[in-house]
């Protein structure tokens, strides 16, 4: 997790439904619901530009300052996209404690070139763009780096990854992340 968790101002929404959500989105707001921790679900809306910017940086945890209700630390559980799949129209959040262990998907960042790909007629294929990990909320990384220069054969699996401290792999360890393929 980034050491700096953004704090976003949120407003309680009393009107629910697609008509009101559409009006909020037109005004630059993103509707969301906060669940969990034995409390009642809370419908809110947040600034769309700030929230989408945080999500694009790979952040999973957001501090919300809810107008009239106080502060909440939330984990992004689900995003709903528009019918074209190009914009976020709704967000589900879960109340969390920073020491709570959760399972999340984290993107992979690739660098380097494998030795097997230096032969002519070969192509490097990225099979996975993200993996599931299990860790404390405070230890969630923004991404996991994949060093392709340490590939010994023609495949690089999840078990070959160097995981950050406190992070456990929750994806199948035999799943192939990168492979070198010979083009015929």
XYZ file of N, CA, C and O in Angstrom:
736
model
N 0.853 -1.172 0.000
C 0.000 0.000 0.000
C 0.893 1.227 0.000
O 1.938 1.248 0.615
N 0.454 2.224 -0.699
C 1.190 3.471 -0.662
C 1.165 3.978 0.772
O 0.175 3.848 1.472
N 2.255 4.538 1.212
C 2.331 5.007 2.594
C 1.346 6.138 2.846
O 0.938 6.383 3.948
N 0.976 6.833 1.789
C 0.048 7.944 1.929
C -1.319 7.536 1.380
O -1.498 7.371 0.183
N -2.266 7.312 2.281
C -3.626 6.952 1.889
C -4.408 8.247 1.716
O -4.440 9.076 2.621
N -5.022 8.455 0.541
C -5.730 9.714 0.330
C -6.986 9.818 1.194
O -7.630 8.823 1.490
N -7.295 11.041 1.600
C -8.536 11.301 2.320
C -9.465 12.023 1.357
O -9.102 13.072 0.804
N -10.624 11.444 1.139
C -11.591 11.988 0.192
C -12.848 12.375 0.954
O -13.330 11.612 1.793
N -13.362 13.552 0.655
C -14.596 13.996 1.289
C -15.785 13.307 0.633
O -15.859 13.222 -0.594
N -16.683 12.799 1.459
C -17.873 12.105 0.977
C -19.112 12.749 1.584
O -19.056 13.323 2.669
N -20.212 12.628 0.865
C -21.482 13.177 1.314
C -22.515 12.064 1.329
O -22.582 11.262 0.395
N -23.301 12.019 2.392
C -24.367 11.025 2.504
C -25.417 11.315 1.427
O -25.759 12.461 1.177
N -25.903 10.268 0.779
C -26.981 10.489 -0.198
C -28.249 9.827 0.305
O -28.261 8.647 0.666
N -29.307 10.614 0.339
C -30.584 10.112 0.843
C -31.495 9.643 -0.282
O -32.399 8.858 -0.061
N -31.262 10.098 -1.489
C -32.059 9.664 -2.631
C -31.299 8.570 -3.366
O -30.164 8.774 -3.786
N -31.928 7.424 -3.530
C -31.295 6.285 -4.174
C -32.009 5.976 -5.487
O -33.133 6.400 -5.700
N -31.357 5.223 -6.336
C -31.959 4.825 -7.601
C -31.148 5.323 -8.783
O -30.294 6.207 -8.657
N -31.424 4.751 -9.941
C -30.638 5.060 -11.133
C -30.811 6.504 -11.596
O -29.870 7.121 -12.083
N -32.004 7.061 -11.446
C -32.243 8.438 -11.871
C -31.359 9.413 -11.084
O -30.720 10.293 -11.652
N -31.305 9.232 -9.777
C -30.516 10.128 -8.927
C -29.019 9.873 -9.095
O -28.219 10.807 -9.043
N -28.650 8.620 -9.320
C -27.238 8.307 -9.562
C -26.759 8.948 -10.858
O -25.640 9.459 -10.936
N -27.607 8.934 -11.872
C -27.261 9.553 -13.148
C -27.073 11.058 -12.979
O -26.154 11.649 -13.542
N -27.903 11.684 -12.165
C -27.771 13.121 -11.901
C -26.464 13.417 -11.155
O -25.806 14.425 -11.445
N -26.112 12.549 -10.207
C -24.854 12.736 -9.483
C -23.654 12.636 -10.427
O -22.735 13.456 -10.363
N -23.666 11.626 -11.298
C -22.559 11.448 -12.240
C -22.438 12.642 -13.180
O -21.338 13.060 -13.529
N -23.576 13.206 -13.596
C -23.562 14.387 -14.472
C -22.949 15.593 -13.750
O -22.381 16.475 -14.391
N -23.053 15.603 -12.423
C -22.496 16.701 -11.626
C -21.053 16.434 -11.187
O -20.502 17.176 -10.377
N -20.439 15.357 -11.708
C -19.048 15.053 -11.364
C -18.877 14.294 -10.058
O -17.801 14.296 -9.479
N -19.931 13.636 -9.598
C -19.881 12.856 -8.360
C -19.993 11.369 -8.701
O -20.582 10.994 -9.716
N -19.424 10.523 -7.860
C -19.465 9.081 -8.050
C -20.241 8.447 -6.901
O -19.832 8.554 -5.750
N -21.387 7.786 -7.197
C -22.146 7.136 -6.124
C -21.409 5.895 -5.611
O -20.742 5.195 -6.367
N -21.568 5.640 -4.313
C -20.904 4.499 -3.686
C -21.695 4.055 -2.466
O -22.555 4.779 -1.970
N -21.410 2.826 -2.008
C -22.012 2.294 -0.790
C -20.905 1.698 0.063
O -20.006 1.028 -0.445
N -20.971 1.966 1.376
C -20.007 1.411 2.330
C -20.711 0.314 3.122
O -21.774 0.544 3.701
N -20.112 -0.890 3.141
C -20.666 -2.036 3.852
C -19.718 -2.473 4.955
O -18.586 -2.048 5.018
N -20.193 -3.415 5.775
C -19.325 -4.148 6.681
C -19.173 -3.608 8.070
O -19.770 -2.606 8.448
N -18.396 -4.352 8.843
C -18.047 -4.022 10.220
C -19.252 -3.992 11.140
O -19.260 -3.282 12.126
N -20.292 -4.747 10.823
C -21.465 -4.838 11.673
C -22.338 -3.595 11.681
O -23.266 -3.488 12.467
N -22.057 -2.645 10.812
C -22.842 -1.418 10.731
C -23.783 -1.476 9.529
O -23.601 -2.266 8.614
N -24.744 -0.602 9.542
C -25.686 -0.516 8.426
C -24.959 -0.003 7.182
O -24.061 0.830 7.288
N -25.368 -0.456 5.985
C -24.791 0.101 4.759
C -25.075 1.600 4.674
O -26.130 2.073 5.085
N -24.108 2.328 4.149
C -24.212 3.781 4.062
C -24.021 4.198 2.608
O -22.980 3.923 2.009
N -25.029 4.853 2.028
C -24.953 5.337 0.650
C -24.330 6.726 0.650
O -24.774 7.615 1.371
N -23.296 6.895 -0.168
C -22.571 8.161 -0.227
C -22.292 8.528 -1.677
O -22.542 7.738 -2.590
N -21.740 9.716 -1.883
C -21.152 10.073 -3.167
C -19.882 10.856 -2.913
O -19.757 11.557 -1.912
N -18.904 10.659 -3.815
C -17.585 11.261 -3.681
C -17.228 11.985 -4.972
O -17.866 11.791 -6.003
N -16.196 12.815 -4.919
C -15.733 13.504 -6.119
C -15.149 12.481 -7.092
O -14.238 11.729 -6.749
N -15.686 12.449 -8.294
C -15.301 11.438 -9.281
C -13.849 11.587 -9.719
O -13.110 10.596 -9.781
N -13.401 12.789 -9.987
C -12.055 13.019 -10.508
C -10.986 12.584 -9.504
O -10.034 11.898 -9.862
N -11.145 12.955 -8.249
C -10.165 12.598 -7.216
C -10.150 11.085 -6.988
O -9.087 10.462 -6.892
N -11.333 10.480 -6.919
C -11.439 9.047 -6.650
C -10.878 8.210 -7.792
O -10.109 7.271 -7.564
N -11.218 8.543 -9.031
C -10.710 7.798 -10.183
C -9.194 7.964 -10.284
O -8.476 7.010 -10.601
N -8.684 9.147 -9.965
C -7.235 9.365 -9.954
C -6.535 8.450 -8.960
O -5.487 7.883 -9.252
N -7.135 8.284 -7.778
C -6.564 7.385 -6.764
C -6.618 5.936 -7.231
O -5.669 5.173 -7.031
N -7.704 5.540 -7.866
C -7.847 4.165 -8.350
C -6.861 3.871 -9.479
O -6.313 2.772 -9.557
N -6.609 4.845 -10.339
C -5.663 4.652 -11.446
C -4.236 4.491 -10.944
O -3.417 3.875 -11.616
N -3.934 5.054 -9.777
C -2.601 4.884 -9.185
C -2.451 3.519 -8.506
O -1.402 3.211 -7.969
N -3.509 2.726 -8.499
C -3.437 1.386 -7.924
C -3.775 1.317 -6.455
O -3.504 0.310 -5.803
N -4.358 2.363 -5.891
C -4.689 2.353 -4.473
C -5.934 1.494 -4.216
O -6.884 1.531 -4.986
N -5.890 0.744 -3.143
C -7.009 -0.107 -2.751
C -7.723 0.426 -1.516
O -8.852 0.058 -1.251
N -7.029 1.252 -0.742
C -7.562 1.749 0.528
C -7.746 3.261 0.434
O -6.868 3.968 -0.050
N -8.903 3.726 0.914
C -9.226 5.146 0.876
C -9.768 5.555 2.239
O -10.591 4.848 2.811
N -9.313 6.691 2.742
C -9.908 7.280 3.947
C -11.022 8.207 3.486
O -10.796 9.073 2.647
N -12.214 8.009 4.026
C -13.344 8.858 3.672
C -13.701 9.741 4.853
O -13.833 9.254 5.978
N -13.848 11.015 4.609
C -14.336 11.960 5.608
C -15.789 12.219 5.250
O -16.093 12.986 4.342
N -16.690 11.527 5.939
C -18.113 11.583 5.617
C -18.758 12.742 6.362
O -18.671 12.826 7.592
N -19.399 13.597 5.609
C -20.029 14.795 6.150
C -21.051 14.428 7.227
O -22.008 13.705 6.989
N -20.815 14.884 8.450
C -21.731 14.653 9.553
C -21.630 13.280 10.197
O -22.330 12.986 11.156
N -20.760 12.402 9.705
C -20.675 11.035 10.241
C -19.276 10.663 10.730
O -19.098 9.665 11.381
N -18.257 11.424 10.359
C -16.905 11.113 10.800
C -16.075 10.454 9.720
O -16.443 10.439 8.550
N -14.944 9.874 10.123
C -14.004 9.270 9.181
C -14.159 7.756 9.144
O -14.483 7.129 10.137
N -13.927 7.183 7.966
C -13.973 5.732 7.750
C -12.771 5.345 6.892
O -12.441 6.044 5.941
N -12.129 4.216 7.215
C -11.098 3.644 6.363
C -11.771 2.534 5.578
O -12.348 1.616 6.157
N -11.705 2.622 4.239
C -12.450 1.694 3.389
C -11.552 1.044 2.352
O -10.621 1.650 1.838
N -11.883 -0.194 2.033
C -11.218 -0.965 1.000
C -12.140 -1.018 -0.208
O -13.342 -1.287 -0.058
N -11.613 -0.762 -1.389
C -12.419 -0.826 -2.610
C -12.692 -2.298 -2.905
O -11.774 -3.072 -3.137
N -13.964 -2.692 -2.853
C -14.342 -4.087 -3.074
C -14.753 -4.352 -4.510
O -14.446 -5.396 -5.063
N -15.490 -3.409 -5.128
C -15.997 -3.657 -6.471
C -16.229 -2.329 -7.181
O -16.597 -1.334 -6.546
N -16.002 -2.344 -8.476
C -16.286 -1.189 -9.320
C -17.273 -1.626 -10.387
O -17.147 -2.721 -10.936
N -18.237 -0.790 -10.678
C -19.191 -1.072 -11.736
C -18.913 -0.087 -12.863
O -18.794 1.122 -12.636
N -18.801 -0.607 -14.088
C -18.475 0.215 -15.239
C -19.713 0.443 -16.094
O -20.665 -0.340 -16.063
N -19.683 1.517 -16.898
C -20.769 1.824 -17.822
C -20.857 0.762 -18.903
O -19.988 -0.104 -19.032
N -21.901 0.842 -19.728
C -22.148 -0.206 -20.713
C -21.031 -0.322 -21.751
O -20.854 -1.372 -22.344
N -20.264 0.716 -21.978
C -19.134 0.647 -22.908
C -17.871 0.142 -22.208
O -16.890 -0.160 -22.863
N -17.890 0.076 -20.887
C -16.755 -0.424 -20.131
C -15.614 0.556 -19.988
O -14.507 0.178 -19.636
N -15.878 1.836 -20.250
C -14.789 2.807 -20.227
C -14.815 3.772 -19.047
O -13.868 4.505 -18.828
N -15.885 3.767 -18.266
C -15.947 4.690 -17.140
C -16.585 4.021 -15.926
O -17.462 3.181 -16.048
N -16.105 4.385 -14.734
C -16.636 3.844 -13.490
C -17.916 4.604 -13.163
O -17.932 5.837 -13.153
N -19.001 3.862 -12.883
C -20.273 4.520 -12.581
C -20.741 4.260 -11.153
O -21.685 4.900 -10.693
N -20.081 3.326 -10.452
C -20.528 2.973 -9.099
C -19.398 2.245 -8.393
O -18.596 1.556 -9.022
N -19.350 2.361 -7.063
C -18.266 1.752 -6.297
C -18.807 1.148 -5.005
O -19.619 1.767 -4.324
N -18.366 -0.069 -4.691
C -18.666 -0.710 -3.411
C -17.417 -0.643 -2.548
O -16.322 -0.980 -2.996
N -17.599 -0.231 -1.298
C -16.495 -0.108 -0.355
C -16.792 -0.939 0.885
O -17.951 -1.131 1.239
N -15.763 -1.426 1.540
C -15.921 -2.181 2.781
C -15.128 -1.499 3.888
O -13.970 -1.129 3.689
N -15.768 -1.331 5.040
C -15.072 -0.770 6.199
C -14.010 -1.772 6.643
O -14.291 -2.955 6.753
N -12.799 -1.281 6.904
C -11.719 -2.173 7.321
C -10.890 -1.540 8.421
O -10.881 -0.330 8.600
N -10.176 -2.409 9.106
C -9.165 -2.024 10.076
C -7.829 -2.214 9.362
O -7.659 -3.163 8.609
N -6.860 -1.370 9.588
C -5.581 -1.474 8.892
C -4.819 -2.756 9.217
O -3.935 -3.158 8.476
N -5.145 -3.422 10.338
C -4.481 -4.678 10.697
C -5.274 -5.903 10.275
O -4.890 -7.032 10.570
N -6.373 -5.711 9.579
C -7.206 -6.815 9.104
C -6.554 -7.458 7.879
O -6.019 -6.771 7.014
N -6.583 -8.796 7.802
C -6.018 -9.507 6.655
C -7.107 -9.638 5.587
O -8.216 -10.075 5.873
N -6.773 -9.225 4.353
C -7.720 -9.261 3.239
C -7.069 -9.919 2.030
O -5.849 -10.050 1.952
N -7.902 -10.309 1.074
C -7.429 -10.862 -0.186
C -7.830 -9.891 -1.287
O -9.011 -9.571 -1.441
N -6.847 -9.411 -2.054
C -7.092 -8.433 -3.114
C -6.307 -8.806 -4.371
O -5.355 -9.578 -4.314
N -6.727 -8.237 -5.502
C -5.984 -8.372 -6.760
C -5.050 -7.189 -6.898
O -5.452 -6.051 -6.685
N -3.807 -7.466 -7.276
C -2.803 -6.425 -7.442
C -2.203 -6.558 -8.833
O -1.929 -7.672 -9.298
N -2.004 -5.429 -9.499
C -1.462 -5.459 -10.857
C 0.032 -5.798 -10.840
O 0.726 -5.561 -9.855
N 0.482 -6.333 -11.961
C 1.893 -6.686 -12.118
C 2.581 -5.628 -12.973
O 1.998 -5.127 -13.940
N 3.810 -5.285 -12.620
C 4.616 -4.341 -13.399
C 5.827 -5.106 -13.928
O 6.639 -5.611 -13.155
N 5.945 -5.192 -15.246
C 6.986 -5.979 -15.879
C 8.182 -5.103 -16.250
O 8.019 -3.959 -16.665
N 9.391 -5.676 -16.109
C 10.589 -5.000 -16.578
C 11.643 -6.031 -16.927
O 11.601 -7.175 -16.484
N 12.593 -5.634 -17.769
C 13.665 -6.526 -18.191
C 13.251 -7.402 -19.365
O 12.095 -7.428 -19.773
N 14.227 -8.106 -19.930
C 13.976 -9.024 -21.044
C 14.560 -10.383 -20.698
O 15.711 -10.475 -20.261
N 13.770 -11.442 -20.873
C 14.292 -12.777 -20.570
C 15.363 -13.209 -21.573
O 15.335 -12.803 -22.732
N 16.295 -14.024 -21.111
C 17.379 -14.523 -21.960
C 16.837 -15.344 -23.130
O 17.334 -15.255 -24.249
N 15.769 -16.126 -22.877
C 15.198 -16.981 -23.924
C 14.561 -16.168 -25.043
O 14.393 -16.658 -26.158
N 14.229 -14.910 -24.803
C 13.585 -14.077 -25.822
C 14.599 -13.405 -26.740
O 14.204 -12.731 -27.692
N 15.873 -13.578 -26.486
C 16.892 -12.928 -27.310
C 17.180 -13.691 -28.592
O 17.871 -13.196 -29.466
N 16.638 -14.906 -28.723
C 16.784 -15.675 -29.959
C 15.819 -15.121 -30.997
O 14.748 -14.627 -30.654
N 16.184 -15.219 -32.261
C 15.291 -14.710 -33.300
C 14.068 -15.619 -33.419
O 14.149 -16.829 -33.203
N 12.943 -15.014 -33.730
C 11.707 -15.775 -33.904
C 10.965 -16.053 -32.611
O 10.094 -16.921 -32.572
N 11.288 -15.348 -31.531
C 10.596 -15.553 -30.259
C 9.799 -14.311 -29.869
O 10.134 -13.191 -30.249
N 8.748 -14.547 -29.123
C 7.871 -13.480 -28.654
C 7.615 -13.702 -27.165
O 7.407 -14.837 -26.725
N 7.613 -12.612 -26.393
C 7.296 -12.686 -24.970
C 5.795 -12.448 -24.812
O 5.261 -11.441 -25.279
N 5.105 -13.397 -24.157
C 3.658 -13.308 -23.964
C 3.366 -13.147 -22.475
O 3.812 -13.952 -21.656
N 2.635 -12.092 -22.126
C 2.212 -11.873 -20.743
C 0.851 -12.523 -20.562
O -0.145 -12.063 -21.116
N 0.800 -13.585 -19.775
C -0.440 -14.334 -19.560
C -1.336 -13.685 -18.513
O -2.553 -13.754 -18.614
N -0.749 -13.090 -17.478
C -1.519 -12.471 -16.395
C -1.138 -11.001 -16.254
O 0.026 -10.642 -16.370
N -2.137 -10.171 -15.985
C -1.887 -8.755 -15.740
C -1.960 -8.441 -14.253
O -1.449 -7.423 -13.804
N -2.617 -9.313 -13.479
C -2.712 -9.125 -12.034
C -2.810 -10.479 -11.346
O -3.098 -11.486 -11.981
N -2.539 -10.473 -10.038
C -2.611 -11.699 -9.237
C -3.330 -11.396 -7.936
O -3.432 -10.247 -7.526
N -3.821 -12.443 -7.279
C -4.460 -12.295 -5.975
C -3.415 -12.527 -4.891
O -2.618 -13.455 -4.971
N -3.470 -11.646 -3.883
C -2.573 -11.769 -2.746
C -3.388 -11.671 -1.467
O -4.532 -11.209 -1.475
N -2.791 -12.087 -0.370
C -3.412 -11.982 0.943
C -2.419 -11.289 1.865
O -1.253 -11.693 1.934
N -2.890 -10.232 2.554
C -2.019 -9.494 3.459
C -2.855 -8.558 4.321
O -4.064 -8.438 4.135
N -2.194 -7.892 5.263
C -2.869 -6.869 6.061
C -3.170 -5.675 5.168
O -2.447 -5.410 4.213
N -4.220 -4.953 5.500
C -4.627 -3.803 4.700
C -3.486 -2.797 4.585
O -3.248 -2.246 3.515
N -2.749 -2.578 5.646
C -1.664 -1.600 5.612
C -0.499 -2.041 4.728
O 0.320 -1.222 4.337
N -0.406 -3.334 4.394
C 0.702 -3.850 3.593
C 0.370 -4.051 2.120
O 1.188 -4.591 1.372
N -0.803 -3.640 1.661
C -1.191 -3.853 0.261
C -0.281 -3.016 -0.647
O -0.238 -1.798 -0.531
N 0.450 -3.673 -1.557
C 1.308 -2.913 -2.471
C 0.486 -2.325 -3.631
O -0.567 -2.853 -3.971
N 0.981 -1.242 -4.230
C 0.303 -0.658 -5.386
C 0.410 -1.599 -6.574
O -0.509 -1.698 -7.378
N 1.550 -2.281 -6.709
C 1.771 -3.256 -7.766
C 2.919 -4.179 -7.331
O 3.617 -3.887 -6.368
N 3.083 -5.270 -8.045
C 4.182 -6.190 -7.783
C 5.060 -6.218 -9.019
O 4.563 -6.399 -10.142
N 6.359 -6.010 -8.821
C 7.294 -5.963 -9.948
C 7.706 -7.370 -10.356
O 8.002 -8.206 -9.511
N 7.740 -7.602 -11.672
C 8.142 -8.888 -12.236
C 9.421 -8.659 -13.025
O 9.410 -7.979 -14.052
N 10.518 -9.236 -12.532
C 11.814 -9.113 -13.203
C 11.966 -10.282 -14.171
O 12.241 -11.414 -13.768
N 11.799 -10.008 -15.474
C 11.855 -11.066 -16.483
C 13.284 -11.523 -16.774
O 13.476 -12.549 -17.410
N 14.294 -10.800 -16.263
C 15.679 -11.197 -16.516
C 16.072 -12.437 -15.717
O 17.052 -13.091 -16.059
N 15.309 -12.784 -14.665
C 15.649 -13.953 -13.850
C 14.985 -15.231 -14.361
O 15.147 -16.289 -13.750
N 14.269 -15.139 -15.484
C 13.647 -16.339 -16.059
C 14.734 -17.324 -16.474
O 15.627 -16.972 -17.235
N 14.639 -18.563 -15.980
C 15.646 -19.560 -16.335
C 15.213 -20.371 -17.550
O 16.034 -20.754 -18.363
N 13.943 -20.621 -17.702
C 13.449 -21.383 -18.844
C 12.600 -20.515 -19.742
O 12.861 -19.328 -19.921
N 11.545 -21.124 -20.282
C 10.661 -20.385 -21.172
C 9.394 -19.908 -20.481
O 8.556 -19.283 -21.116
N 9.238 -20.216 -19.178
C 8.056 -19.743 -18.440
C 8.464 -19.139 -17.105
O 9.491 -19.497 -16.529
N 7.637 -18.221 -16.647
C 7.815 -17.580 -15.342
C 6.476 -17.728 -14.631
O 5.462 -17.222 -15.107
N 6.450 -18.460 -13.512
C 5.202 -18.741 -12.811
C 5.057 -17.860 -11.569
O 5.995 -17.182 -11.164
N 3.890 -17.917 -10.964
C 3.626 -17.136 -9.752
C 4.569 -17.514 -8.616
O 4.930 -16.670 -7.804
N 4.985 -18.782 -8.558
C 5.889 -19.208 -7.488
C 7.291 -18.598 -7.650
O 8.065 -18.562 -6.700
N 7.627 -18.094 -8.846
C 8.920 -17.463 -9.088
C 8.965 -16.007 -8.629
O 10.035 -15.400 -8.616
N 7.816 -15.438 -8.255
C 7.748 -14.043 -7.840
C 8.404 -13.835 -6.480
O 8.308 -14.689 -5.601
N 9.038 -12.681 -6.311
C 9.538 -12.272 -5.002
C 8.470 -11.383 -4.397
O 8.237 -10.273 -4.875
N 7.809 -11.881 -3.365
C 6.718 -11.142 -2.737
C 7.269 -10.186 -1.681
O 8.234 -10.518 -0.986
N 6.651 -9.010 -1.544
C 7.073 -8.075 -0.486
C 6.831 -8.679 0.899
O 6.049 -9.624 1.046
N 7.453 -8.134 1.908
C 7.310 -8.621 3.283
C 5.854 -8.521 3.724
O 5.187 -7.509 3.490
N 5.335 -9.576 4.328
C 3.982 -9.595 4.852
C 2.920 -9.928 3.822
O 1.740 -9.942 4.137
N 3.322 -10.184 2.580
C 2.379 -10.482 1.498
C 2.492 -11.955 1.124
O 3.584 -12.474 0.921
N 1.322 -12.634 1.041
C 1.280 -14.055 0.706
C 0.522 -14.220 -0.611
O -0.532 -13.607 -0.815
N 1.031 -15.053 -1.487
C 0.395 -15.321 -2.770
C -0.893 -16.108 -2.559
O -0.903 -17.128 -1.870
N -2.020 -15.654 -3.139
C -3.297 -16.358 -3.030
C -3.710 -16.961 -4.365
O -4.690 -17.691 -4.445
N -2.966 -16.683 -5.433
C -3.202 -17.247 -6.758
C -2.491 -18.601 -6.833
O -1.551 -18.848 -6.087
N -2.926 -19.451 -7.742
C -2.277 -20.746 -7.959
C -0.789 -20.518 -8.241
O -0.437 -19.790 -9.166
N 0.112 -21.115 -7.442
C 1.540 -20.878 -7.639
C 2.070 -21.407 -8.973
O 3.128 -21.001 -9.428
N 1.328 -22.293 -9.627
C 1.767 -22.855 -10.904
C 1.238 -22.070 -12.098
O 1.543 -22.411 -13.243
N 0.461 -21.020 -11.850
C -0.076 -20.203 -12.941
C 1.067 -19.471 -13.640
O 1.936 -18.888 -13.001
N 1.054 -19.495 -14.965
C 2.107 -18.876 -15.761
C 1.822 -17.384 -15.908
O 0.729 -16.984 -16.296
N 2.825 -16.566 -15.597
C 2.706 -15.120 -15.728
C 3.259 -14.670 -17.082
O 2.629 -13.918 -17.810
N 4.463 -15.148 -17.406
C 5.133 -14.786 -18.675
C 5.646 -16.068 -19.298
O 6.162 -16.950 -18.601
N 5.533 -16.131 -20.626
C 6.136 -17.257 -21.338
C 6.766 -16.746 -22.613
O 6.351 -15.731 -23.178
N 7.797 -17.446 -23.063
C 8.473 -17.110 -24.314
C 8.011 -18.124 -25.348
O 8.113 -19.327 -25.136
N 7.486 -17.598 -26.443
C 6.899 -18.460 -27.481
C 7.679 -18.298 -28.778
O 8.041 -17.182 -29.161
N 7.934 -19.410 -29.441
C 8.626 -19.371 -30.739
C 7.591 -19.214 -31.828
O 6.612 -19.974 -31.893
N 7.793 -18.229 -32.683
C 6.865 -17.961 -33.785
C 7.317 -18.761 -34.984
O 8.483 -18.760 -35.355
N 6.364 -19.481 -35.605
C 6.710 -20.316 -36.759
C 6.282 -19.658 -38.053
O 5.342 -18.981 -38.136
